[in-house]
Tab-separated table of C-alpha atoms and ligand atoms in Angstrom:
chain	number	residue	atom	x	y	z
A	14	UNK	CA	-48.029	-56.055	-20.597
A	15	UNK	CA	-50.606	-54.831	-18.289
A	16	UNK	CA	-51.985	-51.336	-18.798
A	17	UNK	CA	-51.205	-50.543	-15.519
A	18	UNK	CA	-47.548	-51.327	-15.599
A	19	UNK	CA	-46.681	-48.782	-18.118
A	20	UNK	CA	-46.049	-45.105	-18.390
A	21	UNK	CA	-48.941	-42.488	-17.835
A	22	UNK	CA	-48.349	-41.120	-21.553
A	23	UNK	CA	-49.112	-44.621	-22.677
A	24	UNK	CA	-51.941	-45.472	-20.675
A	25	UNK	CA	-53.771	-42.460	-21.930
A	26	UNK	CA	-53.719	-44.669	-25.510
A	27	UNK	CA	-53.904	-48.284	-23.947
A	28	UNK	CA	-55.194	-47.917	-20.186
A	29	UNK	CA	-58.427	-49.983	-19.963
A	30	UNK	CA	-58.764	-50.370	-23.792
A	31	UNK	CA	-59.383	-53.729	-25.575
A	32	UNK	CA	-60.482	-54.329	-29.800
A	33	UNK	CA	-63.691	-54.141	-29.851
A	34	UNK	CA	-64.986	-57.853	-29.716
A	35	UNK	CA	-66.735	-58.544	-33.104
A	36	UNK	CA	-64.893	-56.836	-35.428
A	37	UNK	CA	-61.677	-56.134	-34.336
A	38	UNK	CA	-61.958	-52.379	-34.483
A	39	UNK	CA	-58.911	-50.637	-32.418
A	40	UNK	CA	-60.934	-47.745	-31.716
A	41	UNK	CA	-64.074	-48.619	-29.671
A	42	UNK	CA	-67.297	-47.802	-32.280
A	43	UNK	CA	-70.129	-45.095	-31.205
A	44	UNK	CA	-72.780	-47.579	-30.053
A	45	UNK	CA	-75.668	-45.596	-30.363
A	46	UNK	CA	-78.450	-48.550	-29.792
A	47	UNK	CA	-80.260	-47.267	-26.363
A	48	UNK	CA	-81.788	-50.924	-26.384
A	49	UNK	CA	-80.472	-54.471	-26.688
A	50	UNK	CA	-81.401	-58.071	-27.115
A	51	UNK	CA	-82.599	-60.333	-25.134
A	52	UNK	CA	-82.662	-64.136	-25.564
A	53	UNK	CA	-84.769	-64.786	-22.591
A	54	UNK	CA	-86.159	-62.237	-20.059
A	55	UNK	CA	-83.026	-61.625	-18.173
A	56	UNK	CA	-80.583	-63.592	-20.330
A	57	UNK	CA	-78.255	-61.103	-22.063
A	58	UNK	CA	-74.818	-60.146	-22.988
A	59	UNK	CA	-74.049	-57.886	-20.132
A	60	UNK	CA	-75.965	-54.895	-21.839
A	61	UNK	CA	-80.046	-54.113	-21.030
A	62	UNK	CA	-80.375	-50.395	-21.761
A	63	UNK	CA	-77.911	-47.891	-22.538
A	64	UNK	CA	-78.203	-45.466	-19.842
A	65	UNK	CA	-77.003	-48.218	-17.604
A	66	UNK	CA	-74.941	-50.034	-19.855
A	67	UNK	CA	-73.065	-48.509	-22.764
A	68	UNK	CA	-69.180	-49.763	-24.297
A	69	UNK	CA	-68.309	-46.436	-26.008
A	70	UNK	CA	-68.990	-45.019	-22.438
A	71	UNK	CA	-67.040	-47.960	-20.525
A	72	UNK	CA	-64.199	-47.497	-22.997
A	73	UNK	CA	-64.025	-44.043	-21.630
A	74	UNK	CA	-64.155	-44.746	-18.208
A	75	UNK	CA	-61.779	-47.367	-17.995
A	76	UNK	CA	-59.609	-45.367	-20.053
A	77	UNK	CA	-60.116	-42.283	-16.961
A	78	UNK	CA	-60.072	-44.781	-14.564
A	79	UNK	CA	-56.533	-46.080	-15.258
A	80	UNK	CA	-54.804	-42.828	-15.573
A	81	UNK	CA	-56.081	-42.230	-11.856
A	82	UNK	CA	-54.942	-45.440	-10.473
A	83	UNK	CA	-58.099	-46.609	-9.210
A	84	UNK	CA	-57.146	-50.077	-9.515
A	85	UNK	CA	-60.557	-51.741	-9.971
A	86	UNK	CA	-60.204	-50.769	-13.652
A	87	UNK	CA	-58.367	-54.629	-14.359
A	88	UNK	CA	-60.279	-56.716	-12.776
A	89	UNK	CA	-63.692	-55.840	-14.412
A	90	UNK	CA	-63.855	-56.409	-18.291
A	91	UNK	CA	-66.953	-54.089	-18.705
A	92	UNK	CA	-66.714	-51.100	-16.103
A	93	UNK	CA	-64.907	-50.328	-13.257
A	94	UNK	CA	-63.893	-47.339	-10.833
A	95	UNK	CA	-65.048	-44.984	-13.563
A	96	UNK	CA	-67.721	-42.983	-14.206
A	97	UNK	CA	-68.854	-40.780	-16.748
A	98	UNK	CA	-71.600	-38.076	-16.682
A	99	UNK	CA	-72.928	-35.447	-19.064
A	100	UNK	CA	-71.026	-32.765	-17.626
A	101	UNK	CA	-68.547	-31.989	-15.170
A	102	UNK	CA	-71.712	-30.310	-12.103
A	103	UNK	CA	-73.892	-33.820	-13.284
A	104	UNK	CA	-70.681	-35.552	-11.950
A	105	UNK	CA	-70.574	-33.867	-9.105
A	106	UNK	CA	-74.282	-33.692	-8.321
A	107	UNK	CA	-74.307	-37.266	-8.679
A	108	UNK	CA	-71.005	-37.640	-6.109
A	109	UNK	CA	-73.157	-35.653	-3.493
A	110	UNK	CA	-75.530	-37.978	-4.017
A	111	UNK	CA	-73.717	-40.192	-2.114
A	112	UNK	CA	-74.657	-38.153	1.624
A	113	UNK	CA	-77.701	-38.464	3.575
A	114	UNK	CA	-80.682	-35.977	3.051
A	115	UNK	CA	-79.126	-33.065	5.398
A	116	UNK	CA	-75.473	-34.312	5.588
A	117	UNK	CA	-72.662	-31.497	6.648
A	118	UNK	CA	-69.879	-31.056	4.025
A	119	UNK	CA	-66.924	-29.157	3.947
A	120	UNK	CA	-65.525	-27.583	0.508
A	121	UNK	CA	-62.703	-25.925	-0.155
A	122	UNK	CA	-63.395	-22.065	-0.325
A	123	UNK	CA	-62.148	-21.128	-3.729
A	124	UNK	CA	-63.657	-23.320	-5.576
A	125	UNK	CA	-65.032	-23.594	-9.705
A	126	UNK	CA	-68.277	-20.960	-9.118
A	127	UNK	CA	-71.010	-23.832	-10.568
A	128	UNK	CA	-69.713	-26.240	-7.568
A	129	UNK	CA	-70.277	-23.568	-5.268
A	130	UNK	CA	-73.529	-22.681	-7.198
A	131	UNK	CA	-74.331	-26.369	-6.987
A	132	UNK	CA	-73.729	-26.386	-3.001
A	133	UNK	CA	-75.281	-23.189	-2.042
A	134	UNK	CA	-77.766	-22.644	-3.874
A	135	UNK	CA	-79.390	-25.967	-4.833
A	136	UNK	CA	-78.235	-28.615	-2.842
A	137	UNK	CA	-78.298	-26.251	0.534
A	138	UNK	CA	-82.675	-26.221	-0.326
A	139	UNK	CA	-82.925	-29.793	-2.290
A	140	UNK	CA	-81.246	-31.820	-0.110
A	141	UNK	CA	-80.220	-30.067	3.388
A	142	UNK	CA	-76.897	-30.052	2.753
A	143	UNK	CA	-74.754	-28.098	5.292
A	144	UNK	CA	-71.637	-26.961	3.581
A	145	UNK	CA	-68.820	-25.071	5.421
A	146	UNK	CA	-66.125	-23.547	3.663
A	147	UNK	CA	-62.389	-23.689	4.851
A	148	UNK	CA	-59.350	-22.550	3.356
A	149	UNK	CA	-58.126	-26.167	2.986
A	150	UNK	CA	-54.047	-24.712	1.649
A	151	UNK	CA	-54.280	-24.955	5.798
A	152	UNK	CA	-55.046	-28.414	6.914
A	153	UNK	CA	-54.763	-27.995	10.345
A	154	UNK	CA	-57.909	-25.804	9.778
A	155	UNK	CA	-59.559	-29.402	8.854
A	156	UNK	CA	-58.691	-31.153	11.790
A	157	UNK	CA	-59.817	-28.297	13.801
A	158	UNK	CA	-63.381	-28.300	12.242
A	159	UNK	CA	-63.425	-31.896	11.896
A	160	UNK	CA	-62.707	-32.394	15.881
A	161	UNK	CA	-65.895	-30.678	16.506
A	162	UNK	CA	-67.968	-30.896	13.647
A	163	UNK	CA	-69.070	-34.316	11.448
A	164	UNK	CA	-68.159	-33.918	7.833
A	165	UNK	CA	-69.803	-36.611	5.194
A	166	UNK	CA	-67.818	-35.624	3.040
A	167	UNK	CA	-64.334	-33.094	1.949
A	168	UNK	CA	-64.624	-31.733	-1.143
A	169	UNK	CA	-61.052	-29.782	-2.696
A	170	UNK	CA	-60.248	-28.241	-5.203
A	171	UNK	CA	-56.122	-28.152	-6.539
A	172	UNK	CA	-54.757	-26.113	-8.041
A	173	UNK	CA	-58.187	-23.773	-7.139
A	174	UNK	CA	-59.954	-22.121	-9.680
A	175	UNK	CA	-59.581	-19.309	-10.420
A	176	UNK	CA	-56.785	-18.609	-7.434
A	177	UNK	CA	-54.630	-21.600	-8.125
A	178	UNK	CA	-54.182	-22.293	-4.225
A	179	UNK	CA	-52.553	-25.404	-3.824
A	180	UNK	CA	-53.927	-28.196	-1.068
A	181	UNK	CA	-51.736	-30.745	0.385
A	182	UNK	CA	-53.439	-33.830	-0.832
A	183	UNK	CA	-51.762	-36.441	1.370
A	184	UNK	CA	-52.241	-34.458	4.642
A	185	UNK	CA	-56.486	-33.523	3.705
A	186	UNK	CA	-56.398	-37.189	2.975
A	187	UNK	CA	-55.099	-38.540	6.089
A	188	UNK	CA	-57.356	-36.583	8.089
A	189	UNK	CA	-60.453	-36.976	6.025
A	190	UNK	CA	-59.444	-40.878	6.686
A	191	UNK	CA	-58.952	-40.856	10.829
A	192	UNK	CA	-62.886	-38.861	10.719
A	193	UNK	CA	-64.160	-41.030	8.191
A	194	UNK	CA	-65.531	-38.303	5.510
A	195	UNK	CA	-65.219	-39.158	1.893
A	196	UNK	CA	-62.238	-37.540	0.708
A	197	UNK	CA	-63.059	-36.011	-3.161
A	198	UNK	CA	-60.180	-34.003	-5.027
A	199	UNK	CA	-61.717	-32.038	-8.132
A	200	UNK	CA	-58.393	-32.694	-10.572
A	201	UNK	CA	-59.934	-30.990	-13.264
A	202	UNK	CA	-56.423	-28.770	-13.612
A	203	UNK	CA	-53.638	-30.438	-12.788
A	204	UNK	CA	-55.206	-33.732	-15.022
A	205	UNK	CA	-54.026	-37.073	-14.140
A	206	UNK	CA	-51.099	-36.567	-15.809
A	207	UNK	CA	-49.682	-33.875	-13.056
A	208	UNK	CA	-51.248	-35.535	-9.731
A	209	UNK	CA	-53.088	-38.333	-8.929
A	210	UNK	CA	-55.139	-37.617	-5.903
A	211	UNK	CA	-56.247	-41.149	-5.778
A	212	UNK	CA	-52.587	-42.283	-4.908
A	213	UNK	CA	-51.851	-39.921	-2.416
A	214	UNK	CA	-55.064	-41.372	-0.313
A	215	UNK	CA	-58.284	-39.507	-1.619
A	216	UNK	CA	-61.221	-41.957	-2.063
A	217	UNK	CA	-62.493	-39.747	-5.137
A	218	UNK	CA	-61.539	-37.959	-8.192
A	219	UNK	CA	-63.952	-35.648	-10.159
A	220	UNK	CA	-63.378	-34.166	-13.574
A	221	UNK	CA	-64.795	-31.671	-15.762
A	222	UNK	CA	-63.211	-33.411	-18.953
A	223	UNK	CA	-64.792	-30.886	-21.180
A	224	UNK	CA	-61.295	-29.138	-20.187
A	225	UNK	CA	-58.227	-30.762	-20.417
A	226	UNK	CA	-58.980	-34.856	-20.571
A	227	UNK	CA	-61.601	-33.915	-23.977
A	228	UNK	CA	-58.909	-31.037	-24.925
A	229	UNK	CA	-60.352	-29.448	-28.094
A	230	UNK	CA	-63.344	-27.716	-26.683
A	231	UNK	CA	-65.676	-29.275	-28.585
A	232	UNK	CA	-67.295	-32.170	-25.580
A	233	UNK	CA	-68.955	-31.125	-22.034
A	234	UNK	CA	-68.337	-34.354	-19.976
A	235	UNK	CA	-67.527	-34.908	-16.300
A	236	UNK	CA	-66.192	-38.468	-14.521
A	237	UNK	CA	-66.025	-39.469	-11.013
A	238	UNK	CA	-62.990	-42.422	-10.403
A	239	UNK	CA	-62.926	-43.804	-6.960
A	240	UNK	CA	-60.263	-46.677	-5.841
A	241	UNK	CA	-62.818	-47.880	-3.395
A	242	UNK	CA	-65.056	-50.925	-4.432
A	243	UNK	CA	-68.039	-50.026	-2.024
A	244	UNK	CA	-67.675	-46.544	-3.010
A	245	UNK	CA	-67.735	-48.036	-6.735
A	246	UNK	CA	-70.655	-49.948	-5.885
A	247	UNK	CA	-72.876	-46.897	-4.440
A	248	UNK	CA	-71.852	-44.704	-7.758
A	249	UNK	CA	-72.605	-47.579	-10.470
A	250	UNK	CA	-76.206	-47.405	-9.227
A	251	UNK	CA	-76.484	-43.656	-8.288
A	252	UNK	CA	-75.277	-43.597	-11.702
A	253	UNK	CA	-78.372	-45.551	-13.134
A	254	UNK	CA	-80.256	-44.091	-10.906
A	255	UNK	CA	-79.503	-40.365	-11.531
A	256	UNK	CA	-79.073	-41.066	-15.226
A	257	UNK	CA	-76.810	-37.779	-16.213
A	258	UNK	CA	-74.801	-40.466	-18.067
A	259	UNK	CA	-72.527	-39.500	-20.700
A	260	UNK	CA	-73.747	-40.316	-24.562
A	261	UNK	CA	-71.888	-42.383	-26.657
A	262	UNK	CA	-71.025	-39.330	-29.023
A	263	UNK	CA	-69.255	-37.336	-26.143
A	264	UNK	CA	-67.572	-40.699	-24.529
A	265	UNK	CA	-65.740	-41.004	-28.108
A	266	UNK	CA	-65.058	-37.330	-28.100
A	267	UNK	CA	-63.424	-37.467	-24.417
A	268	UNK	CA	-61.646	-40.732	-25.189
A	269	UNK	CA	-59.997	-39.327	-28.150
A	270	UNK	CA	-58.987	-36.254	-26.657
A	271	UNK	CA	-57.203	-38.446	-23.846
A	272	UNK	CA	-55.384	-39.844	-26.052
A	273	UNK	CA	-53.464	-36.879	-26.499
A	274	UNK	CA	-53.442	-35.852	-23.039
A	275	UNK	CA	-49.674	-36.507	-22.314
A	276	UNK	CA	-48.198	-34.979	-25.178
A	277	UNK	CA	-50.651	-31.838	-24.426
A	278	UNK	CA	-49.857	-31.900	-20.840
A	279	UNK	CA	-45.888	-31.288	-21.650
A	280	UNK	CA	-46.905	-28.347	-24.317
A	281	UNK	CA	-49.485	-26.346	-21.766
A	282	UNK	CA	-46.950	-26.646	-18.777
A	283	UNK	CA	-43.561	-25.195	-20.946
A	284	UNK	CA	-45.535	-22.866	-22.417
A	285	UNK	CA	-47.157	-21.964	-19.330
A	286	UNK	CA	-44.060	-21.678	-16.997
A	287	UNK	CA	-42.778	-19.099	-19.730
A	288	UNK	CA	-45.629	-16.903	-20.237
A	289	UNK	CA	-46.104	-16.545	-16.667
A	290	UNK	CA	-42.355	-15.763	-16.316
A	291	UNK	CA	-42.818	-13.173	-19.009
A	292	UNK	CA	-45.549	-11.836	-17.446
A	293	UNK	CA	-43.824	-11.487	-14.005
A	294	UNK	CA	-41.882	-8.756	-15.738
A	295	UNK	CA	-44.839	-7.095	-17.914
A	296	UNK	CA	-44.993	-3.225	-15.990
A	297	UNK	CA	-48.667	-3.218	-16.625
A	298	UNK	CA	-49.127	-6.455	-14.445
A	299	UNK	CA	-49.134	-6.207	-10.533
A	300	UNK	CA	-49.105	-9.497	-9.715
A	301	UNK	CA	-48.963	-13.006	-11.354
A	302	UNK	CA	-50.231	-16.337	-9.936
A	303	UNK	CA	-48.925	-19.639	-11.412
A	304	UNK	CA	-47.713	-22.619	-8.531
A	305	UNK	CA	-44.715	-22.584	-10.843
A	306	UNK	CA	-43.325	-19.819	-9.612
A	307	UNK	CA	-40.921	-19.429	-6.427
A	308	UNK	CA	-43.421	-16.523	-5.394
A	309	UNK	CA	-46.373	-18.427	-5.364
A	310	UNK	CA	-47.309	-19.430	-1.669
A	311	UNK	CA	-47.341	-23.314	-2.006
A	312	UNK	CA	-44.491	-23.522	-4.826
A	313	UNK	CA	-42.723	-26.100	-2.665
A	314	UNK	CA	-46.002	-28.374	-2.241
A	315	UNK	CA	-46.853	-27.494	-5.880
A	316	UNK	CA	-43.131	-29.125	-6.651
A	317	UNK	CA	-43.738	-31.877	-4.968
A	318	UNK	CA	-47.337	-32.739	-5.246
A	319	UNK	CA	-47.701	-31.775	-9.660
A	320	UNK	CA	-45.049	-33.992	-11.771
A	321	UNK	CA	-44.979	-35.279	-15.159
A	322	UNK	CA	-42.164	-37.583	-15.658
A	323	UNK	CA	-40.828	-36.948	-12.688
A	324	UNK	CA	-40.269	-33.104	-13.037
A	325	UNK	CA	-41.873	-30.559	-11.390
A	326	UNK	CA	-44.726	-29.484	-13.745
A	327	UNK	CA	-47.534	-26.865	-13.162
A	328	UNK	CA	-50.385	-26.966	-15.564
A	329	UNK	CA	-51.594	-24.369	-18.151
A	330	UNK	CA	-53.270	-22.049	-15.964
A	331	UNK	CA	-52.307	-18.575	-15.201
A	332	UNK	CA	-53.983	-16.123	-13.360
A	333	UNK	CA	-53.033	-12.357	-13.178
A	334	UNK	CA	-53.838	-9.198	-11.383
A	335	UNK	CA	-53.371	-5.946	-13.405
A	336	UNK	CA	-52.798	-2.568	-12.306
A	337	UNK	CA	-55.426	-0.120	-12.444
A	338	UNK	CA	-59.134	-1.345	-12.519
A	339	UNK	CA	-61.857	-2.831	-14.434
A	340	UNK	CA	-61.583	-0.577	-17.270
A	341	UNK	CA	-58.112	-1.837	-17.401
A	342	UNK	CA	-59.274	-5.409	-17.184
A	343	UNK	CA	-61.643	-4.783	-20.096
A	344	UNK	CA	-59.004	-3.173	-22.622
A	345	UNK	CA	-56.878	-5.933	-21.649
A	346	UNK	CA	-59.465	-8.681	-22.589
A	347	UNK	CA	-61.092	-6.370	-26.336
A	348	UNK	CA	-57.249	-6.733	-27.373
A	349	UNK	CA	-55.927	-9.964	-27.407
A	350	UNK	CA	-56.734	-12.350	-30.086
A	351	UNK	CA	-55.224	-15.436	-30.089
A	352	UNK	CA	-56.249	-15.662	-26.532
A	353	UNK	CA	-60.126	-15.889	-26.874
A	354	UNK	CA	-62.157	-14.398	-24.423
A	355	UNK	CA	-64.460	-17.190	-23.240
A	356	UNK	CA	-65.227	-19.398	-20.601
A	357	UNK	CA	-63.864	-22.766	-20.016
A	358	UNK	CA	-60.217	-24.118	-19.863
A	359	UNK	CA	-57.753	-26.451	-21.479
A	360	UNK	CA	-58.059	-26.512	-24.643
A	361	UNK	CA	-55.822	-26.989	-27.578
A	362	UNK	CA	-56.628	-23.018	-27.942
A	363	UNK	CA	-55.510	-20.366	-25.543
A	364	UNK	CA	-58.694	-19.064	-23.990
A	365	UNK	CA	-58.964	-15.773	-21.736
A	366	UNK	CA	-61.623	-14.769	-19.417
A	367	UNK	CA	-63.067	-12.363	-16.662
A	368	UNK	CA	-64.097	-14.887	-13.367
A	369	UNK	CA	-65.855	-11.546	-11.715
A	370	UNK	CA	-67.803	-11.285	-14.834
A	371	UNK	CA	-67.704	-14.698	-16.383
A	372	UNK	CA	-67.371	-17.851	-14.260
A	373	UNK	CA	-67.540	-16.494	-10.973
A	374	UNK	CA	-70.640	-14.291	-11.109
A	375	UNK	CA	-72.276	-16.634	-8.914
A	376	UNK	CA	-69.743	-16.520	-6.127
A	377	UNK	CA	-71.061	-13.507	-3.930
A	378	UNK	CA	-69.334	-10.362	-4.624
A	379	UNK	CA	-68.447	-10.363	-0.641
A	380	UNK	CA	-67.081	-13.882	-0.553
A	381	UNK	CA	-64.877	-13.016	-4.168
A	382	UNK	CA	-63.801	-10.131	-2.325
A	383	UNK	CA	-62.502	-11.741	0.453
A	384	UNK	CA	-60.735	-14.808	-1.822
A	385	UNK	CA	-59.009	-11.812	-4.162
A	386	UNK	CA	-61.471	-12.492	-7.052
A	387	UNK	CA	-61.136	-8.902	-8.122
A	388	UNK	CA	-61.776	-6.827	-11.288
A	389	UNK	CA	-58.199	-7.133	-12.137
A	390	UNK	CA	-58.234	-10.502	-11.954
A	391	UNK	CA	-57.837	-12.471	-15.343
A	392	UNK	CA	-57.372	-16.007	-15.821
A	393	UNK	CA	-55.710	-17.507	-18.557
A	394	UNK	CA	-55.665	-21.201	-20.155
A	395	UNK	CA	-52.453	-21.606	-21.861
A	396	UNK	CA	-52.986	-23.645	-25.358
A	397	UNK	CA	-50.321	-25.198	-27.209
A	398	UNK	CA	-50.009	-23.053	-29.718
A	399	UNK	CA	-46.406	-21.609	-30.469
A	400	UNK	CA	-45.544	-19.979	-27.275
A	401	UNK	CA	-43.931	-16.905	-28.782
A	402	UNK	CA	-46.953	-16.318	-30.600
A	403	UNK	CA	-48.730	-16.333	-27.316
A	404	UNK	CA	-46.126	-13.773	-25.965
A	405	UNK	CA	-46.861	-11.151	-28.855
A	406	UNK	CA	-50.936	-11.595	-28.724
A	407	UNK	CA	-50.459	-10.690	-24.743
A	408	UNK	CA	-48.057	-7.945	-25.422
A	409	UNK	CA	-50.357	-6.510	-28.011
A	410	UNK	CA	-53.332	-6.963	-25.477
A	411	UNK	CA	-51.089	-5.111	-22.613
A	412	UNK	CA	-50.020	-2.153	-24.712
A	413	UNK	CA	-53.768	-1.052	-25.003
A	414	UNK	CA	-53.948	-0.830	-21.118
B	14	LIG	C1	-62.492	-26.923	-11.802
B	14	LIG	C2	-63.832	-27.167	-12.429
B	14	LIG	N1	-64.625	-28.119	-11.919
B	14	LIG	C3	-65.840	-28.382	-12.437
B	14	LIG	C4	-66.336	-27.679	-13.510
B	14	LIG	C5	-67.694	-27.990	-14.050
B	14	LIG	O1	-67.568	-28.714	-15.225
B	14	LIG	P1	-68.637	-28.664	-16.447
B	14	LIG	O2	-68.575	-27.275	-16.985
B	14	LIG	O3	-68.124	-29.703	-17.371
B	14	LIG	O4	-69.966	-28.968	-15.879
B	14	LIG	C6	-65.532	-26.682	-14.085
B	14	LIG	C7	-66.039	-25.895	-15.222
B	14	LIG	O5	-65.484	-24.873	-15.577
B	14	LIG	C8	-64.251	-26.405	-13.521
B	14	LIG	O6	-63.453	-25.465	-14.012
């Protein structure tokens, strides 16, 4: 049966994965070698040096690369539309790469605060980049832009972090398409296993898999998958060239996790769904923002665009606004437990965290006014521990408020 052919939940054990040749092994072994034999100069197995050429990495990224639907994972034995980097920025870094010295961008406006770090404050000097940011939940603010303006390249983020504003993939991709800009969706939340950007059009996926894909907070990794060969082409040698590769260590830490990404998936979306009903009722919360809720903005495109199994299904992010102020925010945050407050996302553990403070610091205070990054704001990463467990350490956390 070919990978391809079968359900995502399998695919995440069997997509792109074959014994390893000599031995037989069923899980691909940590090649560590950085060097390897030649018979003649230039005669070789397929592997030189191990930034270019590594099969714990290639396991990985075939493995990635199938559960996007790139499609040029089959065909290639060794590599394919996958690409793995040392962390989820190196990916991107090395997927803006692909523009000319000076190129205009656009990016989605709430975006993960180290892209828009990345952008604005590196890339902007370094390279000449010209980013503009849109509110891309309105795509006829694309085609507006991109009827006047040249775009290299549209970069979205869906769900958003930390505002979980929900883009209409098909429609950014279709536009991105008739102005020829390369179309790259960030699925770092929603996972493969919700949406598949790559499907509905987009030319490019990015991940930070030291979130969900890794899933035990233990690996920082990133990948790019594209399902376009030239585009494959370009990022096999910016790859090389770059050389923010992902080690062999991390690539069979990521792998893995991905394994488990299906099952995982299911437990962070029930469990999700419920806490943010819950929390919809909590008196001490003003507001709460999950796309699986009928008050979110985009619920219907959320429905539609974010399935597992067919079934509407919204990821394990939450994000709420409490009443009161930062004060509130902090008391909130020194009294939960199970919840740890740290940085990052999708783990097996529930994580909390501050994106004023924490993730977002870098995001001007004007512009995180203006997207409703506010001192109330909290984010949460649902685990998959037992969800009533998860009720009673928020609870707990609220009543100190
Ligand atoms: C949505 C999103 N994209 C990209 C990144 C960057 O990934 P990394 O931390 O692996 O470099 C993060 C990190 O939090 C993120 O949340």
């Amino acid at each position: 049966m070919r990978p391809s052919s079968l359900h995502l939940e399998s695919r995440c054990i069997h997509g792109g994965q074959h014994p390893e040749p000599v031995t037989g092994a069923v899980m691909p072994p940590i090649f560590t070698s950085s060097t390897f034999i030649q018979e003649s100069p230039g005669v070789h197995k397929g592997f030189e040096y191990s930034r270019s050429h590594n099969a714990t990495r290639f396991a990985f990224e075939r493995c990635v690369a199938n559960l996007e639907s790139s499609g040029l994972d089959e065909a290639a034995e060794r590599t394919c539309g996958g690409f793995a980097f040392a962390s989820g920025l190196a990916a991107t870094s090395t997927a803006l790469e692909l523009l000319d010295h000076a190129s205009p961008l656009v990016c989605m406006d709430d975006v993960y605060g180290g892209t828009f770090r990345l952008l604005s404050r590196v890339r902007v000097r370094s390279a000449g980049l010209h980013p503009t940011y849109l509110d891309l939940t309105d795509p006829s603010l694309l085609e507006k832009h991109l009827a006047k303006n040249k775009a290299g390249m549209v970069w979205v983020e869906t769900p958003t972090n930390p505002t979980l504003k929900v883009v209409d993939l098909s429609s950014i991709a279709a536009i991105c398409r008739a102005h020829g800009a390369i179309s790259v969706c960030d699925n770092t939340f929603a996972t493969p296993m919700l949406q598949r950007p790559l499907e509905l059009g987009f030319d490019m996926v990015m991940h930070s898999a030291t979130k969900y894909i890794g899933g035990h907070s233990d690996v920082v990794g990133g990948v790019l998958v594209t399902r376009r060969a030239d585009l494959a082409e370009k990022l096999r040698f910016l790859q090389n060239a770059v050389g923010s590769v992902m080690g062999p260590f991390d690539a069979y830490l990521a792998l893995r996790g991905a394994k488990t990404l299906g099952l995982r998936m299911q437990r962070h979306c029930t469990s999700a769904m419920q806490i943010a009903q819950w929390l919809q009722k909590h008196p001490k919360v003003a507001k709460v923002i999950y796309p699986g809720l009928a008050t979110h903005p985009q619920h219907a495109l959320a429905a539609k665009q974010m399935r597992l199994n067919d079934a509407p299904a919204f990821g394990g992010m939450i994000t709420i606004l409490l009443k009161g102020g930062l004060d509130e925010s902090r008391r909130f945050l020194e009294n939960v437990h199970l919840f740890a407050l740290a940085e990052s996302l999708g783990g097996v553990e529930s994580l909390i965290e501050h994106p004023a403070i924490m993730t977002h610091a870098s995001v001007p205070a004007e512009s995180r006014a203006k997207l409703g990054i506010l001192d109330t704001l909290v984010r949460l990463s649902v685990g998959i521990e037992h969800v009533d467990d998860l009720i009673r350490d928020l609870d707990h956390g609220l009543s100190k408020v």
